Short mmCIF file of C-alpha atoms in Angstrom, two decimals:
data_model
loop_
_atom_site.label_atom_id
_atom_site.label_comp_id
_atom_site.label_asym_id
_atom_site.label_seq_id
_atom_site.Cartn_x
_atom_site.Cartn_y
_atom_site.Cartn_z
CA MET A 1 -5.58 -22.13 7.10
CA GLU A 2 -2.74 -20.74 5.03
CA ALA A 3 -1.82 -17.10 5.18
CA GLN A 4 -2.77 -15.36 1.97
CA VAL A 5 -2.18 -11.97 0.39
CA LEU A 6 -4.14 -10.17 -2.31
CA ILE A 7 -3.11 -7.11 -4.27
CA ARG A 8 -5.09 -4.73 -6.39
CA VAL A 9 -3.31 -2.36 -8.72
CA VAL A 10 -4.85 0.77 -10.15
CA PRO A 11 -4.92 2.34 -13.61
CA SER A 12 -2.56 5.07 -14.73
CA TYR A 13 -4.92 7.98 -14.13
CA ALA A 14 -4.43 7.43 -10.44
CA ARG A 15 -0.95 8.87 -10.83
CA GLY A 16 -1.45 11.17 -13.76
CA LEU A 17 1.28 9.37 -15.73
CA PRO A 18 1.81 10.05 -19.42
CA ILE A 19 1.50 7.22 -21.91
CA SER A 20 5.03 7.40 -23.26
CA PRO A 21 8.32 6.95 -21.36
CA PRO A 22 11.31 9.25 -21.51
CA PRO A 23 13.53 10.58 -22.94
CA PRO A 24 13.90 13.41 -22.28
CA ARG A 25 11.75 13.75 -19.17
CA PHE A 26 9.18 11.65 -17.38
CA GLU A 27 6.44 13.75 -15.83
CA LEU A 28 4.58 12.68 -12.68
CA SER A 29 1.89 15.30 -12.28
CA ALA A 30 -0.12 13.58 -9.55
CA LYS A 31 0.56 11.34 -6.59
CA PRO A 32 -0.48 7.72 -6.11
CA LEU A 33 -4.14 7.33 -5.31
CA PHE A 34 -5.24 3.78 -4.68
CA ARG A 35 -3.35 1.28 -2.57
CA SER A 36 -4.74 -2.31 -2.01
CA SER A 37 -4.34 -6.12 -2.03
CA PRO A 38 -5.46 -8.94 0.37
CA LEU A 39 -3.32 -11.28 2.26
CA ARG A 40 -4.60 -14.11 4.40
CA SER A 41 -2.48 -15.30 7.29
CA THR A 42 -2.62 -17.18 10.56
CA ALA A 43 -1.29 -15.39 13.59
CA SER A 44 -0.96 -18.78 15.29
CA ARG A 45 1.43 -19.93 12.57
CA PRO A 46 3.66 -16.98 11.67
CA ALA A 47 5.81 -17.38 8.59
CA ALA A 48 9.53 -16.95 8.81
CA ALA A 49 11.23 -14.71 6.32
CA SER A 50 12.82 -16.53 3.45
CA THR A 51 16.49 -17.36 4.05
CA GLU A 52 17.14 -17.45 0.32
CA LYS A 53 19.10 -14.59 -1.19
CA PRO A 54 17.00 -12.26 -3.37
CA ARG A 55 16.93 -13.49 -6.95
CA ALA A 56 18.94 -11.02 -9.00
CA SER A 57 17.01 -11.77 -12.17
CA ALA A 58 13.75 -10.63 -10.59
CA ILE A 59 14.76 -7.30 -9.09
CA MET A 60 18.42 -6.44 -9.23
CA GLU A 61 18.75 -6.79 -12.99
CA ALA A 62 15.52 -4.91 -13.83
CA SER A 63 16.13 -1.37 -15.02
CA GLY A 64 13.95 1.59 -14.14
CA PHE A 65 13.85 5.37 -14.28
CA ASP A 66 12.89 8.36 -12.22
CA SER A 67 10.57 11.32 -12.68
CA GLU A 68 13.42 13.43 -14.04
CA GLY A 69 14.04 10.99 -16.89
CA ARG A 70 17.17 9.35 -15.50
CA GLU A 71 17.53 5.64 -16.12
CA PHE A 72 18.94 3.22 -13.52
CA LYS A 73 20.39 -0.10 -14.57
CA ASN A 74 18.72 -1.81 -11.61
CA ALA A 75 16.95 -1.21 -8.30
CA GLU A 76 20.13 -1.74 -6.31
CA GLU A 77 21.73 1.24 -8.03
CA MET A 78 18.64 3.39 -7.41
CA TRP A 79 18.32 2.48 -3.72
CA GLY A 80 22.05 2.98 -3.22
CA GLU A 81 21.65 6.60 -4.27
CA GLU A 82 18.35 7.25 -2.51
CA ILE A 83 18.86 5.63 0.90
CA GLY A 84 22.58 4.85 0.80
CA LYS A 85 24.31 1.63 1.69
CA GLU A 86 23.34 -0.49 4.66
CA GLY A 87 23.94 1.45 7.84
CA ASP A 88 23.48 4.90 6.29
CA VAL A 89 20.85 5.94 8.84
CA HIS A 90 20.92 9.64 7.94
CA LYS A 91 20.18 9.12 4.25
CA ARG A 92 17.38 6.67 4.99
CA LYS A 93 15.79 9.09 7.47
CA GLU A 94 16.02 11.83 4.87
CA TRP A 95 14.15 9.66 2.32
CA TYR A 96 11.24 9.23 4.72
CA ARG A 97 11.38 12.81 5.98
CA GLN A 98 11.04 14.16 2.45
CA GLY A 99 8.21 11.76 1.65
CA VAL A 100 6.14 12.86 4.63
CA GLY A 101 7.18 16.46 3.98
CA TYR A 102 5.65 16.35 0.51
CA TRP A 103 2.26 15.28 1.85
CA GLU A 104 2.44 17.79 4.69
CA GLY A 105 2.18 20.43 1.97
CA VAL A 106 -0.99 18.90 0.48
CA GLU A 107 -4.45 20.07 1.55
CA ALA A 108 -6.49 17.64 3.64
CA THR A 109 -9.24 17.10 1.08
CA ALA A 110 -10.23 14.27 -1.25
CA ASP A 111 -8.78 16.21 -4.17
CA GLY A 112 -5.57 16.71 -2.25
CA VAL A 113 -4.98 13.11 -1.19
CA LEU A 114 -6.05 11.86 -4.63
CA GLY A 115 -3.55 14.08 -6.39
CA GLY A 116 -6.22 16.22 -8.06
CA TYR A 117 -8.37 13.26 -9.10
CA ALA A 118 -11.20 13.50 -6.57
CA HIS A 119 -13.60 12.41 -9.32
CA VAL A 120 -12.21 8.85 -9.17
CA ASN A 121 -13.33 8.45 -5.55
CA ASP A 122 -16.67 6.78 -6.33
CA ALA A 123 -15.16 4.35 -8.81
CA ASP A 124 -12.38 3.54 -6.38
CA ILE A 125 -14.78 2.78 -3.54
CA LYS A 126 -17.09 0.72 -5.75
CA GLY A 127 -14.22 -1.39 -7.03
CA SER A 128 -12.83 -1.91 -3.56
CA GLU A 129 -16.25 -2.78 -2.17
CA ALA A 130 -16.76 -5.49 -4.79
CA PHE A 131 -13.33 -6.90 -4.00
CA LEU A 132 -13.87 -6.81 -0.24
CA LYS A 133 -17.26 -8.49 -0.54
CA MET A 134 -15.67 -11.28 -2.57
CA LEU A 135 -12.99 -11.82 0.07
CA LEU A 136 -15.43 -11.82 2.99
CA ALA A 137 -17.76 -14.20 1.14
CA GLU A 138 -14.86 -16.61 0.64
CA ARG A 139 -13.83 -16.41 4.27
CA PHE A 140 -17.27 -16.49 5.92
CA PRO A 141 -20.40 -18.39 4.82
CA ASP A 142 -22.44 -15.29 5.73
CA GLY A 143 -20.00 -12.85 4.15
CA GLY A 144 -19.04 -11.54 7.60
CA ARG A 145 -22.49 -10.15 8.39
CA GLY A 146 -23.23 -10.05 12.09
CA ARG A 147 -19.62 -10.79 13.03
CA SER A 148 -17.34 -8.59 15.12
CA LEU A 149 -14.61 -7.76 12.60
CA VAL A 150 -11.69 -5.36 13.05
CA ALA A 151 -9.73 -3.59 10.28
CA LEU A 152 -6.61 -1.43 10.07
CA ASP A 153 -6.53 1.29 7.39
CA CYS A 154 -2.85 1.89 6.52
CA GLY A 155 -1.98 5.18 4.86
CA SER A 156 -5.49 6.24 5.78
CA GLY A 157 -5.02 9.89 4.81
CA ILE A 158 -8.17 11.84 5.64
CA GLY A 159 -10.14 8.66 6.35
CA ARG A 160 -11.65 8.49 2.86
CA VAL A 161 -11.58 4.68 2.56
CA THR A 162 -12.56 4.14 6.18
CA LYS A 163 -15.57 6.46 6.00
CA ASN A 164 -16.84 5.38 2.57
CA LEU A 165 -16.10 1.66 2.83
CA LEU A 166 -14.56 0.03 5.87
CA ILE A 167 -16.97 1.22 8.56
CA ARG A 168 -19.80 -0.44 6.62
CA PHE A 169 -18.18 -3.87 6.98
CA PHE A 170 -16.21 -3.77 10.22
CA THR A 171 -17.15 -3.34 13.87
CA GLU A 172 -13.93 -1.44 14.56
CA VAL A 173 -11.48 0.37 12.28
CA ASP A 174 -8.07 1.73 13.33
CA LEU A 175 -6.41 4.41 11.19
CA LEU A 176 -2.65 4.59 10.56
CA GLU A 177 -1.30 7.76 8.93
CA PRO A 178 2.06 9.61 9.35
CA VAL A 179 0.79 13.03 8.18
CA SER A 180 -0.72 14.70 11.23
CA HIS A 181 -3.09 17.15 9.52
CA PHE A 182 -4.53 14.32 7.38
CA LEU A 183 -5.17 12.26 10.50
CA GLU A 184 -6.74 15.21 12.29
CA ALA A 185 -9.07 15.75 9.31
CA ALA A 186 -9.99 12.06 9.50
CA ARG A 187 -10.73 12.37 13.20
CA GLU A 188 -12.96 15.39 12.63
CA SER A 189 -14.76 13.65 9.78
CA LEU A 190 -15.27 10.39 11.62
CA VAL A 191 -15.91 11.73 15.11
CA PRO A 192 -18.97 14.06 15.15
CA GLU A 193 -19.41 16.95 17.56
CA SER A 194 -20.96 14.54 20.04
CA GLY A 195 -17.45 13.20 20.56
CA LEU A 196 -18.48 9.66 19.68
CA ALA A 197 -16.87 7.97 16.69
CA ILE A 198 -19.36 6.97 13.99
CA GLU A 199 -21.21 4.08 15.61
CA ASN A 200 -18.13 3.79 17.85
CA LYS A 201 -16.35 2.12 14.93
CA THR A 202 -13.26 4.28 14.47
CA THR A 203 -11.28 3.23 17.50
CA ASN A 204 -7.63 4.26 17.26
CA PHE A 205 -5.85 6.97 15.29
CA PHE A 206 -2.12 6.18 14.99
CA CYS A 207 0.12 8.99 13.70
CA VAL A 208 2.97 6.62 12.86
CA PRO A 209 4.71 5.75 9.55
CA LEU A 210 4.41 2.22 8.17
CA GLN A 211 8.09 1.42 8.65
CA GLU A 212 7.82 2.13 12.38
CA PHE A 213 4.42 0.58 13.12
CA THR A 214 3.94 -2.73 14.93
CA PRO A 215 0.31 -3.88 15.34
CA ASP A 216 -1.05 -5.62 18.42
CA VAL A 217 -0.80 -9.37 17.99
CA GLY A 218 -3.93 -11.00 16.56
CA ARG A 219 -6.07 -7.84 16.48
CA TYR A 220 -7.10 -7.51 12.83
CA ASP A 221 -9.30 -9.46 10.44
CA VAL A 222 -8.18 -7.21 7.56
CA ILE A 223 -5.18 -4.91 7.18
CA TRP A 224 -5.96 -2.55 4.29
CA ILE A 225 -2.93 -0.93 2.60
CA GLN A 226 -3.84 1.54 -0.13
CA TRP A 227 -1.53 3.81 -2.16
CA CYS A 228 1.21 4.03 0.44
CA ILE A 229 3.49 0.98 0.22
CA GLY A 230 5.48 2.70 -2.54
CA HIS A 231 7.00 4.98 0.10
CA LEU A 232 8.81 2.05 1.73
CA ALA A 233 12.30 0.94 0.75
CA ASP A 234 12.51 -2.76 -0.11
CA ASP A 235 13.86 -3.94 3.25
CA ASP A 236 11.26 -1.88 5.13
CA PHE A 237 8.55 -3.34 2.85
CA VAL A 238 9.60 -6.84 3.89
CA SER A 239 9.95 -5.90 7.57
CA PHE A 240 6.51 -4.29 7.59
CA PHE A 241 4.75 -7.37 6.25
CA MET A 242 6.65 -9.66 8.61
CA ARG A 243 5.49 -7.59 11.60
CA ALA A 244 2.00 -7.09 10.22
CA LYS A 245 1.39 -10.83 9.79
CA ALA A 246 1.49 -11.16 13.57
CA GLY A 247 -1.24 -8.50 13.77
CA LEU A 248 -3.72 -10.64 11.85
CA LYS A 249 -6.21 -12.97 13.45
CA PRO A 250 -6.10 -16.60 12.26
CA GLY A 251 -7.32 -16.48 8.65
CA GLY A 252 -6.89 -12.70 8.53
CA LEU A 253 -6.32 -10.80 5.28
CA PHE A 254 -4.02 -8.14 3.93
CA VAL A 255 -5.51 -5.99 1.18
CA LEU A 256 -2.93 -4.11 -0.85
CA LYS A 257 -4.09 -1.73 -3.55
CA GLU A 258 -1.31 -0.18 -5.58
CA ASN A 259 -0.09 1.01 -8.95
CA ILE A 260 2.11 -1.39 -10.90
CA ALA A 261 4.71 -0.43 -13.50
CA ARG A 262 4.90 -2.31 -16.80
CA SER A 263 8.48 -3.32 -16.02
CA GLY A 264 11.19 -2.52 -13.52
CA PHE A 265 10.24 0.52 -11.48
CA VAL A 266 9.48 4.24 -11.61
CA LEU A 267 10.90 6.51 -8.91
CA ASP A 268 9.02 9.71 -8.06
CA LYS A 269 11.68 12.15 -6.89
CA GLU A 270 9.12 14.65 -5.62
CA ASP A 271 7.26 12.59 -3.04
CA ARG A 272 9.91 9.88 -2.55
CA SER A 273 7.89 6.87 -3.69
CA ILE A 274 8.45 3.99 -6.09
CA THR A 275 6.01 2.29 -8.46
CA ARG A 276 7.08 -1.35 -8.74
CA SER A 277 6.43 -3.89 -11.48
CA ASP A 278 4.52 -7.13 -11.00
CA THR A 279 7.81 -9.06 -10.98
CA TYR A 280 9.25 -6.66 -8.42
CA PHE A 281 6.26 -7.16 -6.10
CA LYS A 282 6.45 -10.94 -6.45
CA GLU A 283 10.12 -10.93 -5.50
CA LEU A 284 9.43 -8.88 -2.38
CA PHE A 285 6.59 -11.21 -1.41
CA HIS A 286 8.98 -14.11 -1.90
CA ARG A 287 11.32 -12.45 0.58
CA CYS A 288 8.39 -12.07 3.02
CA GLY A 289 7.67 -15.81 2.74
CA LEU A 290 4.63 -15.11 0.56
CA HIS A 291 3.55 -16.08 -2.94
CA ILE A 292 0.70 -15.14 -5.26
CA PHE A 293 -2.50 -17.20 -5.03
CA LYS A 294 -4.79 -15.09 -7.20
CA SER A 295 -4.39 -12.28 -9.72
CA LYS A 296 -6.83 -10.08 -11.59
CA VAL A 297 -5.66 -7.76 -14.32
CA GLY A 298 -7.39 -4.44 -14.88
CA ILE A 299 -7.14 -1.84 -17.65
CA PRO A 300 -3.48 -1.58 -18.77
CA THR A 301 -1.68 1.45 -20.17
CA GLU A 302 1.73 1.77 -21.77
CA LEU A 303 3.46 2.28 -18.41
CA LEU A 304 1.13 0.84 -15.78
CA SER A 305 -1.28 -2.04 -15.38
CA MET A 306 -4.10 -2.73 -12.95
CA ARG A 307 -4.04 -6.04 -11.14
CA TRP A 308 -5.32 -7.94 -8.13
CA MET A 309 -2.82 -10.50 -6.74
CA ASN A 310 -3.29 -12.98 -3.88
CA PRO A 311 0.02 -14.09 -2.34
CA GLY A 312 0.19 -16.34 0.73
CA ILE A 313 2.62 -18.13 3.01
CA ARG A 314 4.53 -20.88 1.26
#
């Protein structure tokens, strides 16, 4: 079975973006909310990263801007300023330190992790549930019912997606979150006073950032990545997916749910994250040895669109 990837992108209210671009200033009043898209892969047949050089027309020549209204002629210029040239370890560490630092100042509540949009929680879960059911129905004749399935919730925050969705479909769920007080809130929410995780389903709580995490080989049926991949620089994005593919069981899925810019990219200077365009995502998947199998477009706005994509190993 081929490895596959699916991506869901969320509407603009998830970030609180305005409907018109700068000048003079581009306001980002809320942080990314949803993050998700599925990817199917075979741990027994890992894909090698593409040896082709990144296609300049797809990423390097696409302009973008930041939350202060500055325009960049391409992503290479932006990343050169944000994380420095190759080998600039200090500047790269500072990018990630500031990103985690932003969220360390956010309260561990639904309203906090959803950037003040707690009211979208129900709609988010319902949409994700419909998508997950579709994927499981395609993979298993019984939709996964009665099977021992394991999921990883990346960028889990306070465990919102795990508690409201994943534990209803998976026998075990591991949580991965770099912000310690978010993860502690998730543990308290998912592990009652009895000390036993809800139906013993929440198994591991990893306080590790995506760019440093390596999953156990062949552990997961689904790796769920929601509203967090924008914090990774391009090379760390590629490295993460290359490592994560080995963490999937044969026929396993990645689910990536994320905002998508209309074109180019939008850099949030406050929380150190980037909203990429559809073309930008496709180029990065190409570099991971992946391509889009399926795509579903949601409600578009002037700056962002909503889309499910399904890339897989070429």
